[in-house]
Amino acid sequence: MQTRKKYIFLTFLASWLLLFFFGGDQLRRFAFFSGRKAEARRSWPRWTDRSLLKSFADPEELQRDGDPSLLSPRERRAASLSGYRSSRCRMETCFNISRCERHGFKVFTYPQERGQPISETYSKILSSIERSRYHTLKPEEACLFVLSIDTLDRDHLSGQYVRNVDEKIRGFPLWNGGRNHLIFNLYSGTWPSYTGDLGFDIGQAILAKASFDTQSFRPGFDVSIPLFPKEHPQRGGDRGWLHRDSVPPKKKYLLVFKGKRYLTGIGSGTRNALHHIHNGKDIVSLTTCKHGKDWEKHKDTRCDKDNVDYERFDYQELLHNSTFCIVPRGRRLGSFRFLEALQAACIPVLLSDGWELPFAEAIDWGKAAVVGSERLLLQIPSAVRCIHPERVLAFQQQTQLLWDAYFSSVDKIVHTTLEVSPPPRTPLPSCRGRSRGLGASLCLWQIIKDRLSPHRSRSRFLWNALPGGLLVLPDFSTHLGDFPFYYLHHGYSPSKKFTAFIRAVSQAGSLSQPILRLIQAVSGSQHCAQIVVLWSCEKPPPPSWKWPQSSVPLTIIQGRRKLSDRFFPFGAIQTDAVLSLDEDTNLSTSEVDFAFSVWRSFPERIVGFPTQSHFWDPEQGRWGYTSKWTNELSIVLTAAAFYHRYYHSLFTEYLPAGLRELVDGLAACEDILMNVLVAAVTKLPPIKVTQRKQHKEGVAQQAGCSDGAAGTPQPGQRSPSAPQPAAAARAEGTAGSRRFSQRQDCLSQLADWFGYMPLVSSQLRLDPVLFKDQVSVLRKKYPSLEKP
Amino acid sequence: MDGEVPSILPAGRVRRVTERLAAERHRTAGQEIIDAIMCASAKYNTRGPALIPRMKTKHRIYYITLFSIVLLGLIATGMFQFWPHSIESSSDWTIEKRSVHDVPVVKLPADSPIPERGDLSCRMHTCFDVYRCGFNPKNKIKVYIYSLKKYVDEYGTLVSNTISREYNELLTAISDSEFYTDDVNRACLFVPSIDVLNQNALRIKETAQALAQLSRWDRGTNHLLFNMLPGGPPDYNTALDVPRDRALLAGGGFSTWTYRQGYDVSIPVYSPLSGEVDLPERGPGYFILSSQMALHPEYRLELEALQAENGDSVLVLDKCTNLSDGVPAVRKRCYKNQVFDYPQVLQESTFCVVLRGARLGQAVLSDVLQAGCVPVIIADSYILPFSEVLDWKRASVVIPEEKMPEMYSILQSIPQRQIEEMQRQKWSSVSNPLFLPLIPPQSQGFTAVVLTYDRVESLFRVITEVSKVPSLSKLLVVWNNQNKNPPEDSLWPKIRVPLKVVRTAENKLSNRFFPYDEIETEAVLAIDDDIIMLTSDELQFGYEVWREFPDRLVGYPGRLHLWDHEMNKWKYESEWTNEVSMYFNYLYTYKMPGDIKNWVDAHMNCEDIAMNFLVANVTGKSVIKVTPRKKFKCPECTAIDGLSLDQTHMVE
């Protein structure tokens, strides 16, 4: 019995063991069956011998890297330069970079032939090239050629279609198979297929085209540009419409569309479905069937009701009041509404499969637009609703950043295109197109430029962060920390030292009292790293032993006696901060210290003492300038101001030569230009800091320089340091009023150059925390500021 | 408006509780089944012996045998029939214990179909089936991996190595990720288990046939292949030569001609040696180092010319010719008679040259990056790994092949600070959520939010004073007293702007910073009900200052308590007033770590400091203090904090 019991017991035990052994997994699985199906998934097996598996290639094979006796690299490059079909062009195969090395990045525009009609838009493009710093009149110097034939509209049904382009091009001796040419196009193909065909052979030319499709786009070679209307301003351009950041975004509509519904033909797949997402509440999608001549032939049952609804809403109103805007393809891939939405800070929801987005090489559209798929239109509403309010806010701001940096004017668009491929290591000549006012055309240039020397090109981050890639000169530095814009972003801080930069115009031979005092005061600051004196007189500077001995090194630079010299990027200036001074400026050490500490908080702005302001003069219909005491300020005089040394580079290399000539011609304009430049870059006002007493009012500076005397400035005006043009009036009053009118003139000319008035007004002044508070003087950090 | 505040928290709490309950339910469900099994076994054990002794011995043995057989049968049927879904899986689970060599063999007939060559015009919208990957924010894309098979041709010869170590690891990683699914019907992407990492280790035609017979192949739609070494002699194509039709390719060594933008993915070539480098150990330092063995003689000449020009700072290594037996050649490099350890030598240089060879993608790039050396990539038309998401310009230097002779001067021109950043390959950054420089229009005005408990008289004085400010557009009173009703409408002072009273459900200080729907302006003036000394000029000016600094807190110090502030640093008095962007209110409520908010609510204090910390942490910018002093001569002369403009960081 005992043994039997044992047997039975053992059998049961064995069977249960068996059950668990074979079925254990099943039971475990069964246990999770109800709730956690996902966890019970069959994953990739863990092979018992996985550690014994062979590597995909043994190290030697990896390092040997195939056949060592391959084609000579030089031959390969030469072969590729000649052998590639134009549809496969790349920068290294179809572009002769050596042309750009000798003279830098120069663009030649073909002379316009008589009787050759040119559309308004194309002449804007040509003029933005011609106004740019890259333009050259000598074809032998040129790196890039732009045709004078209007190739923008290649729809042969269009009135602006130019015939026989092929023939004309072949007649050009410089054409050379299209090599190093740039061709602009906005519309290609025609009903019904709207292909990318231009109707002539572009050969090896770079194509800058709107509505580019990814398949015919030659990456790194072609440039996709946005479609812009013929009213698009040459320069300046309107600002974006975002004036306030509201969180959560409280716009009336979530998603809107108002446009044509194609009943047939290319693009109708998407346009015909858009009405499905309309809910009449927060999603408004309105379509009209009315378009073309024979729309009634194709009309369906919806049409009549849709057409009525369509009229009930105003497009502009929708644009202003919606968070997202649907930007579907039209007949072609791009549409005007893309830029319209961007400007309106209505986040574009792109429904245009296969569209190579404008300047996608540089711009990260994922930060400013929602790229949808035409096939998933019905999921767009839920996808858009899921976007977190914070991302919406970021999107909105990014649309404005991009609009303002690259799209708001023709100049900017063209300049961005060019900037993407800069010439190898030749200093960038000044480029006007990068500020709001001057120049979108540069966009195009910038893109092409960045390609030519990859090691000197801007990183994607720079293109997508304020103030935009056009305003960042890669020739200044490739390091973010060297620019005034990225400190916060990257956790750097500006250097703790500054360079005092004194412009001296006084009598040769001996040093004036004010400059000695100034050197004394400035060198007393613990933050002062060096003093640089720009000696702008004909006579040589006094020998070194005549200069005061100070603890900081003193460098003397012989200037060229041009006013714009003051903002030349001298190699001697080594610190981030520059303290710009006139020789007769009167400052104390603690004023300098305090201003410097303020500047370190606002390194992208000008921080200074005496200020002036601008205003719109409705009577004369122009910008006015005033040095009177007002409650606002927009200009900080560079007679005593801190700013970042990068602005010297921008001033000299980015601004067009014409502007600098203008400044050199006028007596007292260079500081206004500097203020205008910084305001155009930052879109923020300068900062005024407190000073011990009022800036010297009208200290008559007796002329020392041979060729001119400066008169008495208006009260509070920048001190006279600039030699005036010949035959300057000695009479102080006359000189003063002349200066005033010149500054007035200067301001309106600058506004004209930029296409708008970049200056921004501020109403405040920064004081130390305990300034004039009723606390013990010992507690204050800058007690001497309050001394009378 | 009542109840708005409390509705947020309880909702969250309820959700949390339900989640926990749900989790417990799961646990108990599992437990119950296990308990049931245990009970069952116990029952058999106890009842068995009691039942059996009543039978005769013969029969007993017979029954026992029968019972065992039935039981075994039950188990078997249970395994294969009662749970039919898991038949496949059970085979998988048993495979787990098997080796790679035991996987099923598939014979490919010689005439089985071959896919079309890769379609260069493929893009997401033309070749990819998005309908398989519906929009679902939680589950994202689902990836299915085919089970491993061994493919042989008609004669039984292997088509390729079954699977390499790297590919196995890759598939394991996919399988462990949240994207993996074992349900072929739910999958959006399919990954064949056929290993095509190295083109030279497989037979092209047969591999293509193997791909074509995959169960969901369908011209390769939504299939993803991984390849690191494409092309073969003599011309070395830059993409995998195996015909693959519409399949996506994650490849190492794409050129701009073969790479389908937005469709293919460029990946680095894995190097088994990379793992052996330990960071950070920097040697004496060469400026430029070239470590590749297989360089074209022309390139080598150019590099050696650089070395001759610049002396010791440039080091061009080659393979070693006189190594003793047993020393692996791949781990040594030589310059003249000097022998260096590879890849450790990479750490001794600032820049390391990564030159194209027969292929564009080079395994040395992985070694170089691992060693913390800055790669100098010289390979025209090469698509750098993950170039769509990585900003390579900030971690490497790309030089055109033609510019190789100028390499030294180009690299010399890079600032030292930038080199250091490239070596670290990471960038700290604060990104201000309000990054666009906007000066909000004055017409917008601001909303005053007055937090009050029961000091009605003082409250009314504040309201009257504040309502004189020209830019005030709305007044919001947050009634923080649950026990007492706010005064009747008729008792409130008559002011020119709308006045709303919001009653809260709990007396919490954080209510002050709740983003009420009533607040329609961007600027918010938070003011206590006892601040009666601020004049409307001061408030208006404060608003102007805020407009110029909308991303900062603009505040008035508690003037009368300034001394106290100085003496007892952290004992703030309640007199604290500021202008704040609506955005930060929003942040305060939704983004502030819960601990801090709870602490503030519990201690009835410090909400202002918490707010200051929050703003400083988010924007990296300091506050601005507006001096409220009447003795100032001109209203535009303002005192703004120039001293405490240091970055404050959230310290918990």
mmCIF file of N, CA, C and O in Angstrom, chain B residues 67-109:
data_model
loop_
_atom_site.group_PDB
_atom_site.id
_atom_site.type_symbol
_atom_site.label_atom_id
_atom_site.label_comp_id
_atom_site.label_asym_id
_atom_site.label_seq_id
_atom_site.Cartn_x
_atom_site.Cartn_y
_atom_site.Cartn_z
ATOM 1 N N PHE B 67 -5.148 7.235 -15.926
ATOM 2 C CA PHE B 67 -5.272 8.616 -15.502
ATOM 3 C C PHE B 67 -4.096 9.455 -15.989
ATOM 4 O O PHE B 67 -4.257 10.563 -16.494
ATOM 5 N N SER B 68 -2.940 8.839 -15.840
ATOM 6 C CA SER B 68 -1.744 9.587 -16.273
ATOM 7 C C SER B 68 -1.825 9.869 -17.756
ATOM 8 O O SER B 68 -1.520 10.979 -18.212
ATOM 9 N N ILE B 69 -2.248 8.846 -18.510
ATOM 10 C CA ILE B 69 -2.307 9.039 -19.959
ATOM 11 C C ILE B 69 -3.324 10.127 -20.314
ATOM 12 O O ILE B 69 -3.039 11.022 -21.126
ATOM 13 N N VAL B 70 -4.481 10.022 -19.653
ATOM 14 C CA VAL B 70 -5.500 11.043 -19.920
ATOM 15 C C VAL B 70 -4.979 12.428 -19.579
ATOM 16 O O VAL B 70 -5.152 13.400 -20.327
ATOM 17 N N LEU B 71 -4.342 12.471 -18.443
ATOM 18 C CA LEU B 71 -3.802 13.759 -18.002
ATOM 19 C C LEU B 71 -2.809 14.305 -19.026
ATOM 20 O O LEU B 71 -2.869 15.463 -19.434
ATOM 21 N N LEU B 72 -1.913 13.417 -19.439
ATOM 22 C CA LEU B 72 -0.929 13.839 -20.425
ATOM 23 C C LEU B 72 -1.625 14.272 -21.717
ATOM 24 O O LEU B 72 -1.263 15.267 -22.332
ATOM 25 N N GLY B 73 -2.632 13.453 -22.062
ATOM 26 C CA GLY B 73 -3.399 13.788 -23.260
ATOM 27 C C GLY B 73 -4.034 15.154 -23.137
ATOM 28 O O GLY B 73 -3.977 15.982 -24.060
ATOM 29 N N LEU B 74 -4.590 15.377 -21.952
ATOM 30 C CA LEU B 74 -5.231 16.674 -21.696
ATOM 31 C C LEU B 74 -4.240 17.803 -21.878
ATOM 32 O O LEU B 74 -4.525 18.836 -22.504
ATOM 33 N N ILE B 75 -3.083 17.565 -21.297
ATOM 34 C CA ILE B 75 -2.058 18.611 -21.400
ATOM 35 C C ILE B 75 -1.754 18.890 -22.863
ATOM 36 O O ILE B 75 -1.729 20.027 -23.327
ATOM 37 N N ALA B 76 -1.579 17.775 -23.583
ATOM 38 C CA ALA B 76 -1.233 17.926 -24.995
ATOM 39 C C ALA B 76 -2.339 18.661 -25.755
ATOM 40 O O ALA B 76 -2.086 19.627 -26.486
ATOM 41 N N THR B 77 -3.572 18.196 -25.561
ATOM 42 C CA THR B 77 -4.668 18.862 -26.270
ATOM 43 C C THR B 77 -4.806 20.302 -25.813
ATOM 44 O O THR B 77 -5.081 21.194 -26.611
ATOM 45 N N GLY B 78 -4.647 20.452 -24.537
ATOM 46 C CA GLY B 78 -4.729 21.814 -24.013
ATOM 47 C C GLY B 78 -3.736 22.715 -24.711
ATOM 48 O O GLY B 78 -4.038 23.846 -25.084
ATOM 49 N N MET B 79 -2.548 22.160 -24.899
ATOM 50 C CA MET B 79 -1.519 22.967 -25.537
ATOM 51 C C MET B 79 -1.853 23.280 -26.985
ATOM 52 O O MET B 79 -1.671 24.391 -27.461
ATOM 53 N N PHE B 80 -2.305 22.255 -27.688
ATOM 54 C CA PHE B 80 -2.428 22.457 -29.129
ATOM 55 C C PHE B 80 -3.832 22.777 -29.605
ATOM 56 O O PHE B 80 -4.012 23.156 -30.734
ATOM 57 N N GLN B 81 -4.823 22.525 -28.747
ATOM 58 C CA GLN B 81 -6.163 22.776 -29.261
ATOM 59 C C GLN B 81 -6.974 23.792 -28.477
ATOM 60 O O GLN B 81 -7.617 24.649 -29.047
ATOM 61 N N PHE B 82 -6.916 23.685 -27.161
ATOM 62 C CA PHE B 82 -7.742 24.617 -26.399
ATOM 63 C C PHE B 82 -7.242 26.047 -26.536
ATOM 64 O O PHE B 82 -7.992 26.994 -26.446
ATOM 65 N N TRP B 83 -5.957 26.192 -26.720
ATOM 66 C CA TRP B 83 -5.417 27.547 -26.924
ATOM 67 C C TRP B 83 -4.802 27.648 -28.315
ATOM 68 O O TRP B 83 -3.597 27.707 -28.477
ATOM 69 N N PRO B 84 -5.649 27.643 -29.303
ATOM 70 C CA PRO B 84 -5.088 27.557 -30.646
ATOM 71 C C PRO B 84 -4.262 28.787 -31.045
ATOM 72 O O PRO B 84 -3.385 28.689 -31.872
ATOM 73 N N HIS B 85 -4.532 29.933 -30.432
ATOM 74 C CA HIS B 85 -3.798 31.148 -30.823
ATOM 75 C C HIS B 85 -2.313 31.018 -30.566
ATOM 76 O O HIS B 85 -1.520 31.675 -31.172
ATOM 77 N N SER B 86 -2.011 30.194 -29.623
ATOM 78 C CA SER B 86 -0.639 30.242 -29.165
ATOM 79 C C SER B 86 0.205 29.122 -29.731
ATOM 80 O O SER B 86 1.323 28.934 -29.283
ATOM 81 N N ILE B 87 -0.329 28.417 -30.703
ATOM 82 C CA ILE B 87 0.492 27.342 -31.259
ATOM 83 C C ILE B 87 1.781 27.920 -31.814
ATOM 84 O O ILE B 87 2.878 27.496 -31.472
ATOM 85 N N GLU B 88 1.618 28.967 -32.644
ATOM 86 C CA GLU B 88 2.789 29.595 -33.250
ATOM 87 C C GLU B 88 3.739 30.064 -32.172
ATOM 88 O O GLU B 88 4.924 29.813 -32.235
ATOM 89 N N SER B 89 3.140 30.725 -31.210
ATOM 90 C CA SER B 89 3.980 31.339 -30.200
ATOM 91 C C SER B 89 4.711 30.272 -29.416
ATOM 92 O O SER B 89 5.872 30.442 -29.080
ATOM 93 N N SER B 90 4.038 29.176 -29.161
ATOM 94 C CA SER B 90 4.717 28.170 -28.367
ATOM 95 C C SER B 90 5.948 27.684 -29.110
ATOM 96 O O SER B 90 6.984 27.442 -28.519
ATOM 97 N N SER B 91 5.803 27.614 -30.452
ATOM 98 C CA SER B 91 6.985 27.159 -31.173
ATOM 99 C C SER B 91 8.088 28.211 -31.036
ATOM 100 O O SER B 91 9.257 27.884 -30.922
ATOM 101 N N ASP B 92 7.671 29.500 -31.041
ATOM 102 C CA ASP B 92 8.658 30.551 -30.854
ATOM 103 C C ASP B 92 9.318 30.476 -29.496
ATOM 104 O O ASP B 92 10.514 30.659 -29.358
ATOM 105 N N TRP B 93 8.465 30.219 -28.527
ATOM 106 C CA TRP B 93 9.017 30.218 -27.178
ATOM 107 C C TRP B 93 9.957 29.044 -26.974
ATOM 108 O O TRP B 93 10.867 29.109 -26.177
ATOM 109 N N THR B 94 9.699 28.019 -27.724
ATOM 110 C CA THR B 94 10.638 26.916 -27.583
ATOM 111 C C THR B 94 11.894 27.212 -28.376
ATOM 112 O O THR B 94 12.981 26.815 -27.988
ATOM 113 N N ILE B 95 11.703 27.973 -29.483
ATOM 114 C CA ILE B 95 12.882 28.332 -30.277
ATOM 115 C C ILE B 95 13.879 29.074 -29.420
ATOM 116 O O ILE B 95 15.077 28.927 -29.566
ATOM 117 N N GLU B 96 13.348 29.805 -28.514
ATOM 118 C CA GLU B 96 14.219 30.609 -27.673
ATOM 119 C C GLU B 96 15.364 29.771 -27.108
ATOM 120 O O GLU B 96 16.457 30.254 -26.888
ATOM 121 N N LYS B 97 15.047 28.567 -26.898
ATOM 122 C CA LYS B 97 16.080 27.731 -26.310
ATOM 123 C C LYS B 97 16.915 27.057 -27.371
ATOM 124 O O LYS B 97 17.720 26.185 -27.077
ATOM 125 N N ARG B 98 16.656 27.456 -28.629
ATOM 126 C CA ARG B 98 17.395 26.800 -29.681
ATOM 127 C C ARG B 98 18.450 27.719 -30.254
ATOM 128 O O ARG B 98 18.508 28.897 -29.967
ATOM 129 N N SER B 99 19.251 27.103 -31.088
ATOM 130 C CA SER B 99 20.320 27.887 -31.673
ATOM 131 C C SER B 99 19.886 28.382 -33.045
ATOM 132 O O SER B 99 18.908 27.913 -33.626
ATOM 133 N N VAL B 100 20.634 29.312 -33.553
ATOM 134 C CA VAL B 100 20.345 29.898 -34.847
ATOM 135 C C VAL B 100 20.372 28.835 -35.943
ATOM 136 O O VAL B 100 19.691 28.935 -36.953
ATOM 137 N N HIS B 101 21.150 27.783 -35.686
ATOM 138 C CA HIS B 101 21.302 26.764 -36.741
ATOM 139 C C HIS B 101 20.060 25.913 -36.896
ATOM 140 O O HIS B 101 19.933 25.205 -37.878
ATOM 141 N N ASP B 102 19.152 25.970 -35.917
ATOM 142 C CA ASP B 102 17.996 25.094 -35.977
ATOM 143 C C ASP B 102 16.795 25.739 -36.647
ATOM 144 O O ASP B 102 15.706 25.174 -36.647
ATOM 145 N N VAL B 103 16.944 26.937 -37.176
ATOM 146 C CA VAL B 103 15.766 27.590 -37.737
ATOM 147 C C VAL B 103 15.337 26.872 -39.012
ATOM 148 O O VAL B 103 16.151 26.209 -39.660
ATOM 149 N N PRO B 104 14.047 26.992 -39.368
ATOM 150 C CA PRO B 104 13.555 26.279 -40.538
ATOM 151 C C PRO B 104 14.290 26.678 -41.810
ATOM 152 O O PRO B 104 14.711 27.837 -41.957
ATOM 153 N N VAL B 105 14.445 25.716 -42.688
ATOM 154 C CA VAL B 105 15.145 25.956 -43.945
ATOM 155 C C VAL B 105 14.113 26.188 -45.040
ATOM 156 O O VAL B 105 13.107 25.491 -45.108
ATOM 157 N N VAL B 106 14.336 27.200 -45.864
ATOM 158 C CA VAL B 106 13.424 27.477 -46.976
ATOM 159 C C VAL B 106 14.208 27.340 -48.268
ATOM 160 O O VAL B 106 15.279 27.924 -48.417
ATOM 161 N N LYS B 107 13.662 26.509 -49.154
ATOM 162 C CA LYS B 107 14.361 26.317 -50.430
ATOM 163 C C LYS B 107 13.778 27.278 -51.462
ATOM 164 O O LYS B 107 12.562 27.403 -51.597
ATOM 165 N N LEU B 108 14.640 27.969 -52.148
ATOM 166 C CA LEU B 108 14.180 28.922 -53.152
ATOM 167 C C LEU B 108 14.311 28.302 -54.526
ATOM 168 O O LEU B 108 15.419 27.988 -54.960
ATOM 169 N N PRO B 109 13.223 28.135 -55.227
ATOM 170 C CA PRO B 109 13.327 27.615 -56.588
ATOM 171 C C PRO B 109 14.072 28.612 -57.467
ATOM 172 O O PRO B 109 13.974 29.834 -57.243
#
